[in-house]
Short mmCIF file of C-alpha atoms in Angstrom, two decimals:
data_model
loop_
_atom_site.label_atom_id
_atom_site.label_comp_id
_atom_site.label_asym_id
_atom_site.label_seq_id
_atom_site.Cartn_x
_atom_site.Cartn_y
_atom_site.Cartn_z
CA UNK A 727 57.33 14.34 -66.14
CA UNK A 728 56.82 13.20 -62.56
CA UNK A 729 59.07 11.39 -60.09
CA UNK A 730 58.12 7.95 -58.76
CA UNK A 731 58.11 8.00 -54.92
CA UNK A 732 59.21 4.32 -54.87
CA UNK A 733 62.17 4.09 -57.23
CA UNK A 734 62.88 7.77 -57.96
CA UNK A 735 62.68 7.30 -61.74
CA UNK A 736 61.21 10.01 -63.97
CA UNK A 737 57.84 8.91 -65.34
CA UNK A 738 55.69 10.60 -68.06
CA UNK A 739 52.87 12.60 -66.45
CA UNK A 740 50.11 10.64 -68.21
CA UNK A 741 51.41 7.21 -67.02
CA UNK A 742 49.42 5.64 -64.15
CA UNK A 743 51.91 2.81 -63.45
CA UNK A 744 55.64 3.35 -63.02
CA UNK A 745 57.33 1.18 -65.73
CA UNK A 746 60.42 0.77 -63.55
CA UNK A 747 58.97 -0.53 -60.26
CA UNK A 748 55.21 -0.91 -60.83
CA UNK A 749 54.12 1.88 -58.45
CA UNK A 750 50.42 2.81 -59.00
CA UNK A 751 50.07 6.64 -58.85
CA UNK A 752 46.23 6.45 -58.77
CA UNK A 753 46.21 4.20 -55.68
CA UNK A 754 49.26 5.65 -54.00
CA UNK A 755 50.74 2.19 -53.52
CA UNK A 756 52.55 -0.59 -55.33
CA UNK A 757 50.48 -2.18 -58.07
CA UNK A 758 49.70 -5.87 -57.74
CA UNK A 759 50.18 -8.59 -60.32
CA UNK A 760 46.93 -10.04 -58.96
CA UNK A 761 44.70 -7.91 -61.23
CA UNK A 762 46.71 -8.92 -64.29
CA UNK A 763 46.33 -12.61 -63.43
CA UNK A 764 42.58 -12.10 -62.97
CA UNK A 765 42.35 -10.57 -66.46
CA UNK A 766 44.36 -13.41 -67.98
CA UNK A 767 42.13 -15.97 -66.27
CA UNK A 768 39.00 -14.16 -67.52
CA UNK A 769 40.36 -14.16 -71.09
CA UNK A 770 41.20 -17.86 -70.74
CA UNK A 771 37.61 -18.62 -69.62
CA UNK A 772 36.17 -16.69 -72.60
CA UNK A 773 38.47 -18.55 -74.99
CA UNK A 774 37.43 -21.86 -73.39
CA UNK A 775 33.72 -21.03 -73.86
CA UNK A 776 34.32 -20.14 -77.53
CA UNK A 777 36.07 -23.47 -78.08
CA UNK A 778 33.15 -25.33 -76.50
CA UNK A 779 30.67 -23.52 -78.82
CA UNK A 780 32.77 -24.49 -81.88
CA UNK A 781 32.93 -28.15 -80.76
CA UNK A 782 29.15 -28.24 -80.18
CA UNK A 783 28.48 -26.71 -83.62
CA UNK A 784 30.74 -29.25 -85.36
CA UNK A 785 28.99 -32.10 -83.49
CA UNK A 786 25.56 -30.86 -84.64
CA UNK A 787 26.75 -30.60 -88.26
CA UNK A 788 28.26 -34.12 -88.15
CA UNK A 789 25.03 -35.52 -86.64
CA UNK A 790 22.88 -33.86 -89.28
CA UNK A 791 25.12 -35.15 -92.07
CA UNK A 792 24.93 -38.68 -90.67
CA UNK A 793 21.10 -38.60 -90.42
CA UNK A 794 20.79 -37.26 -93.98
CA UNK A 795 23.13 -39.93 -95.41
CA UNK A 796 21.36 -42.69 -93.45
CA UNK A 797 17.92 -41.61 -94.74
CA UNK A 798 19.26 -41.46 -98.30
CA UNK A 799 20.66 -45.02 -98.01
CA UNK A 800 17.34 -46.31 -96.67
CA UNK A 801 15.46 -44.61 -99.53
CA UNK A 802 17.76 -46.22 -102.11
CA UNK A 803 17.26 -49.65 -100.49
CA UNK A 804 13.44 -49.31 -100.64
CA UNK A 805 13.62 -48.24 -104.30
CA UNK A 806 15.80 -51.30 -105.12
CA UNK A 807 13.29 -53.63 -103.42
CA UNK A 808 10.33 -52.03 -105.26
CA UNK A 809 12.15 -52.30 -108.61
CA UNK A 810 13.00 -55.95 -107.97
CA UNK A 811 9.39 -56.74 -107.01
CA UNK A 812 8.13 -55.03 -110.19
CA UNK A 813 10.58 -57.05 -112.31
CA UNK A 814 9.44 -60.27 -110.66
CA UNK A 815 5.78 -59.43 -111.38
CA UNK A 816 6.41 -58.59 -115.04
CA UNK A 817 8.57 -61.70 -115.55
CA UNK A 818 5.94 -63.94 -113.96
CA UNK A 819 3.17 -62.55 -116.23
CA UNK A 820 5.24 -63.03 -119.43
CA UNK A 821 6.25 -66.58 -118.57
CA UNK A 822 2.67 -67.48 -117.72
CA UNK A 823 1.46 -66.35 -121.16
CA UNK A 824 4.13 -68.38 -123.02
CA UNK A 825 3.61 -71.48 -120.93
CA UNK A 826 -0.18 -71.50 -121.42
CA UNK A 827 0.31 -72.22 -125.14
CA UNK A 828 2.32 -75.37 -124.43
CA UNK A 829 1.63 -76.75 -120.97
CA UNK A 830 0.01 -75.21 -117.86
CA UNK A 831 2.02 -77.49 -115.53
CA UNK A 832 5.37 -76.48 -117.07
CA UNK A 833 4.41 -72.78 -116.84
CA UNK A 834 3.51 -73.13 -113.16
CA UNK A 835 6.83 -74.80 -112.34
CA UNK A 836 8.82 -72.23 -114.32
CA UNK A 837 6.99 -69.31 -112.72
CA UNK A 838 7.51 -70.75 -109.23
CA UNK A 839 11.23 -71.26 -109.80
CA UNK A 840 11.69 -67.73 -111.16
CA UNK A 841 9.71 -66.26 -108.28
CA UNK A 842 11.95 -68.02 -105.76
CA UNK A 843 15.06 -66.82 -107.58
CA UNK A 844 13.82 -63.24 -107.76
CA UNK A 845 12.83 -63.34 -104.09
CA UNK A 846 16.34 -64.55 -103.20
CA UNK A 847 17.89 -61.77 -105.28
CA UNK A 848 15.61 -59.22 -103.62
CA UNK A 849 16.65 -60.39 -100.17
CA UNK A 850 20.33 -60.29 -101.18
CA UNK A 851 19.93 -56.73 -102.51
CA UNK A 852 18.22 -55.62 -99.29
CA UNK A 853 21.00 -57.19 -97.19
CA UNK A 854 23.69 -55.48 -99.29
CA UNK A 855 22.01 -52.08 -98.92
CA UNK A 856 21.60 -52.62 -95.19
CA UNK A 857 25.29 -53.55 -94.83
CA UNK A 858 26.33 -50.41 -96.73
CA UNK A 859 24.21 -48.22 -94.46
CA UNK A 860 25.59 -49.93 -91.35
CA UNK A 861 29.17 -49.54 -92.63
CA UNK A 862 28.70 -45.81 -93.21
CA UNK A 863 27.12 -45.48 -89.78
CA UNK A 864 30.17 -47.13 -88.14
CA UNK A 865 32.56 -44.90 -90.13
CA UNK A 866 30.66 -41.79 -89.00
CA UNK A 867 30.73 -42.95 -85.35
CA UNK A 868 34.46 -43.72 -85.54
CA UNK A 869 35.21 -40.32 -87.10
CA UNK A 870 33.15 -38.52 -84.47
CA UNK A 871 34.83 -40.48 -81.65
CA UNK A 872 38.33 -39.67 -82.96
CA UNK A 873 37.41 -36.00 -83.27
CA UNK A 874 36.10 -35.87 -79.70
CA UNK A 875 39.25 -37.59 -78.40
CA UNK A 876 41.43 -35.10 -80.29
CA UNK A 877 39.51 -32.12 -78.86
CA UNK A 878 39.81 -33.49 -75.32
CA UNK A 879 43.54 -34.15 -75.77
CA UNK A 880 44.09 -30.57 -76.96
CA UNK A 881 42.29 -29.10 -73.96
CA UNK A 882 43.93 -31.16 -71.22
CA UNK A 883 47.38 -29.45 -71.27
CA UNK A 884 45.79 -26.00 -70.85
CA UNK A 885 43.97 -27.17 -67.70
CA UNK A 886 47.13 -28.69 -66.25
CA UNK A 887 49.08 -25.54 -66.99
CA UNK A 888 46.59 -23.37 -65.14
CA UNK A 889 46.57 -25.62 -62.06
CA UNK A 890 50.36 -25.88 -61.68
CA UNK A 891 50.92 -22.11 -61.84
CA UNK A 892 48.70 -21.23 -58.90
CA UNK A 893 49.17 -22.11 -55.21
CA UNK A 894 46.10 -23.65 -53.61
CA UNK A 895 45.85 -21.11 -50.76
CA UNK A 896 46.76 -23.60 -48.03
CA UNK A 897 50.14 -24.79 -49.33
CA UNK A 898 52.95 -23.01 -51.18
CA UNK A 899 54.53 -24.68 -54.21
CA UNK A 900 58.14 -24.58 -55.40
CA UNK A 901 57.25 -23.01 -58.77
CA UNK A 902 56.11 -19.64 -57.40
CA UNK A 903 55.72 -16.36 -59.26
CA UNK A 904 58.61 -13.82 -58.68
CA UNK A 905 56.52 -11.63 -56.36
CA UNK A 906 55.34 -14.62 -54.32
CA UNK A 907 58.90 -15.98 -54.12
CA UNK A 908 60.22 -12.61 -52.85
CA UNK A 909 57.47 -12.53 -50.21
CA UNK A 910 58.34 -16.12 -49.21
CA UNK A 911 62.03 -15.22 -48.71
CA UNK A 912 61.09 -12.17 -46.62
CA UNK A 913 58.63 -14.15 -44.48
CA UNK A 914 61.10 -17.01 -44.00
CA UNK A 915 63.92 -14.66 -42.87
CA UNK A 916 61.55 -12.81 -40.51
CA UNK A 917 60.36 -16.12 -39.03
CA UNK A 918 64.03 -17.00 -38.48
CA UNK A 919 64.41 -13.72 -36.48
CA UNK A 920 66.80 -12.02 -38.90
CA UNK A 921 66.34 -8.49 -37.53
CA UNK A 922 66.57 -6.43 -40.72
CA UNK A 923 64.19 -8.78 -42.54
CA UNK A 924 61.75 -8.48 -39.63
CA UNK A 925 61.80 -4.70 -40.23
CA UNK A 926 60.97 -5.29 -43.90
CA UNK A 927 57.99 -7.51 -43.08
CA UNK A 928 56.69 -5.47 -40.13
CA UNK A 929 56.68 -2.24 -42.17
CA UNK A 930 55.21 -3.76 -45.34
CA UNK A 931 51.69 -2.26 -45.03
CA UNK A 932 52.27 -0.04 -48.07
CA UNK A 933 54.32 -2.59 -49.94
CA UNK A 934 57.75 -4.13 -50.41
CA UNK A 935 60.10 -3.09 -53.21
CA UNK A 936 62.59 -5.63 -54.60
CA UNK A 937 65.36 -4.13 -56.74
CA UNK A 938 67.35 -6.47 -58.95
CA UNK A 939 70.88 -5.09 -59.33
CA UNK A 940 74.20 -6.20 -60.76
CA UNK A 941 76.15 -3.16 -59.52
CA UNK A 942 79.73 -4.22 -58.62
CA UNK A 943 79.65 -2.00 -55.50
CA UNK A 944 77.02 -4.34 -54.04
CA UNK A 945 77.82 -7.68 -55.72
CA UNK A 946 81.53 -7.62 -54.80
CA UNK A 947 80.74 -7.24 -51.09
CA UNK A 948 78.98 -10.61 -50.99
CA UNK A 949 80.75 -13.93 -50.51
CA UNK A 950 77.96 -15.97 -52.19
CA UNK A 951 77.11 -14.01 -55.33
CA UNK A 952 74.74 -16.61 -56.78
CA UNK A 953 74.07 -15.86 -60.45
CA UNK A 954 75.56 -12.37 -60.12
CA UNK A 955 72.25 -10.61 -59.43
CA UNK A 956 71.45 -9.22 -55.99
CA UNK A 957 67.81 -8.82 -54.90
CA UNK A 958 67.71 -5.89 -52.47
CA UNK A 959 64.57 -5.55 -50.31
CA UNK A 960 63.12 -2.20 -49.17
CA UNK A 961 60.00 -1.69 -47.07
CA UNK A 962 57.70 1.33 -47.25
CA UNK A 963 59.76 3.15 -44.60
CA UNK A 964 63.17 2.73 -46.25
CA UNK A 965 62.28 2.73 -49.97
CA UNK A 966 62.88 6.48 -50.46
CA UNK A 967 66.22 6.42 -48.64
CA UNK A 968 67.42 3.32 -50.51
CA UNK A 969 69.67 2.26 -47.64
CA UNK A 970 70.60 -1.40 -48.16
CA UNK A 971 69.73 -3.47 -45.09
CA UNK A 972 68.38 -6.75 -46.52
CA UNK A 973 69.19 -8.72 -49.68
CA UNK A 974 69.38 -12.21 -51.15
CA UNK A 975 71.03 -14.02 -54.06
CA UNK A 976 70.02 -17.21 -55.89
CA UNK A 977 72.48 -20.01 -56.66
CA UNK A 978 72.56 -22.20 -59.76
CA UNK A 979 70.75 -25.02 -57.93
CA UNK A 980 67.95 -22.63 -56.85
CA UNK A 981 69.04 -22.32 -53.22
CA UNK A 982 68.82 -18.86 -51.62
CA UNK A 983 71.57 -16.91 -49.80
CA UNK A 984 69.96 -14.53 -47.25
CA UNK A 985 71.94 -11.42 -46.16
CA UNK A 986 71.47 -8.62 -43.65
CA UNK A 987 73.57 -5.47 -43.21
CA UNK A 988 73.94 -2.70 -40.62
CA UNK A 989 73.88 -4.89 -37.51
CA UNK A 990 76.77 -5.97 -35.24
CA UNK A 991 75.71 -9.60 -35.66
CA UNK A 992 75.78 -9.52 -39.47
CA UNK A 993 78.33 -12.23 -40.43
CA UNK A 994 81.28 -10.88 -42.38
CA UNK A 995 84.96 -11.45 -43.03
CA UNK A 996 86.71 -8.13 -43.37
CA UNK A 997 84.75 -6.15 -45.95
CA UNK A 998 83.05 -9.25 -47.35
CA UNK A 999 79.60 -10.19 -45.99
CA UNK A 1000 78.58 -13.82 -45.59
CA UNK A 1001 75.00 -15.14 -45.78
CA UNK A 1002 73.05 -15.33 -42.55
CA UNK A 1003 71.65 -18.57 -43.97
CA UNK A 1004 71.61 -20.52 -47.22
CA UNK A 1005 68.45 -22.56 -47.73
CA UNK A 1006 67.09 -24.65 -50.63
CA UNK A 1007 63.78 -23.61 -52.14
CA UNK A 1008 62.30 -26.97 -51.15
CA UNK A 1009 63.25 -26.50 -47.47
CA UNK A 1010 62.09 -22.87 -47.52
CA UNK A 1011 58.63 -23.88 -48.83
CA UNK A 1012 58.43 -26.83 -46.44
CA UNK A 1013 59.26 -24.59 -43.45
CA UNK A 1014 56.63 -21.95 -44.36
CA UNK A 1015 53.94 -24.57 -44.98
CA UNK A 1016 54.68 -26.32 -41.69
CA UNK A 1017 54.39 -22.96 -39.86
CA UNK A 1018 51.07 -22.19 -41.64
CA UNK A 1019 52.44 -19.10 -43.40
CA UNK A 1020 51.14 -19.86 -46.93
CA UNK A 1021 48.20 -17.43 -46.81
CA UNK A 1022 50.32 -14.68 -45.22
CA UNK A 1023 52.90 -15.06 -48.00
CA UNK A 1024 50.22 -14.90 -50.70
CA UNK A 1025 48.68 -11.77 -49.17
CA UNK A 1026 52.11 -10.11 -48.89
CA UNK A 1027 52.91 -11.02 -52.51
CA UNK A 1028 50.12 -8.69 -53.66
CA UNK A 1029 52.09 -5.75 -52.22
CA UNK A 1030 55.46 -6.69 -53.72
CA UNK A 1031 56.86 -4.64 -56.60
CA UNK A 1032 59.96 -5.65 -58.59
CA UNK A 1033 62.26 -3.12 -60.26
CA UNK A 1034 65.03 -4.05 -62.70
CA UNK A 1035 68.16 -1.91 -62.82
#
């Protein structure tokens, strides 16, 4: 076993990442969730390519089936026309022989009438075959169109989901990841000149550790307890000592209560500490974006580790 220099937990010797706080023993610093997101995005791209290959294969199969069925219908139509023509020829010859024994004029009229009738039937047969082929063609097109629409509809939510989870680099969004949210709170408090939070940010070169705790010894000293969980912030200088200087809680409506300890100006009533400031997530994000701090927050988020107690 070995001891994690960040959270002090005992970790199996063969483990590279501390399961409690995310410390990376091989790098000597806090591990980032950035690499994990990159791997998830790579897997998503591979899965997307596989889906595109399957769709293309199904389209080729459907096209081949349609061409084969269309050629078969055309062949059947030609055979029907040839058979009808043969029947007309045989019928005309037989009638001519019978009519020659009685009257050549009657035979000519009869043969002409039958030829016209057969020709009309032949045309009707050809039209029927053509309509059948056209009907099947329309059915195939409709089926293929519905299939394509279904495939597109299935893919659209995945694209939307990917876009909404990631900030665009120039602007922060309200639905941030936990590490990015912790970095945003720290940067906001430092920008507001809360002294202990400025220490956290200024000494964050090797990372920031956020410990989630529900210990009564800490929770009961806060006037705004939020959901009952306190998020204590340590920078690289104070993480081993675990002296509580900076913390925040989150209310039911998502607003944040920012605390500092160990300074004469820290607001308190007796033994109960009051927030330095309570700010909504919307106002916090708006303030950081207006002060062009989005990229700084995203860079800091890569060095944030979260431990659950």
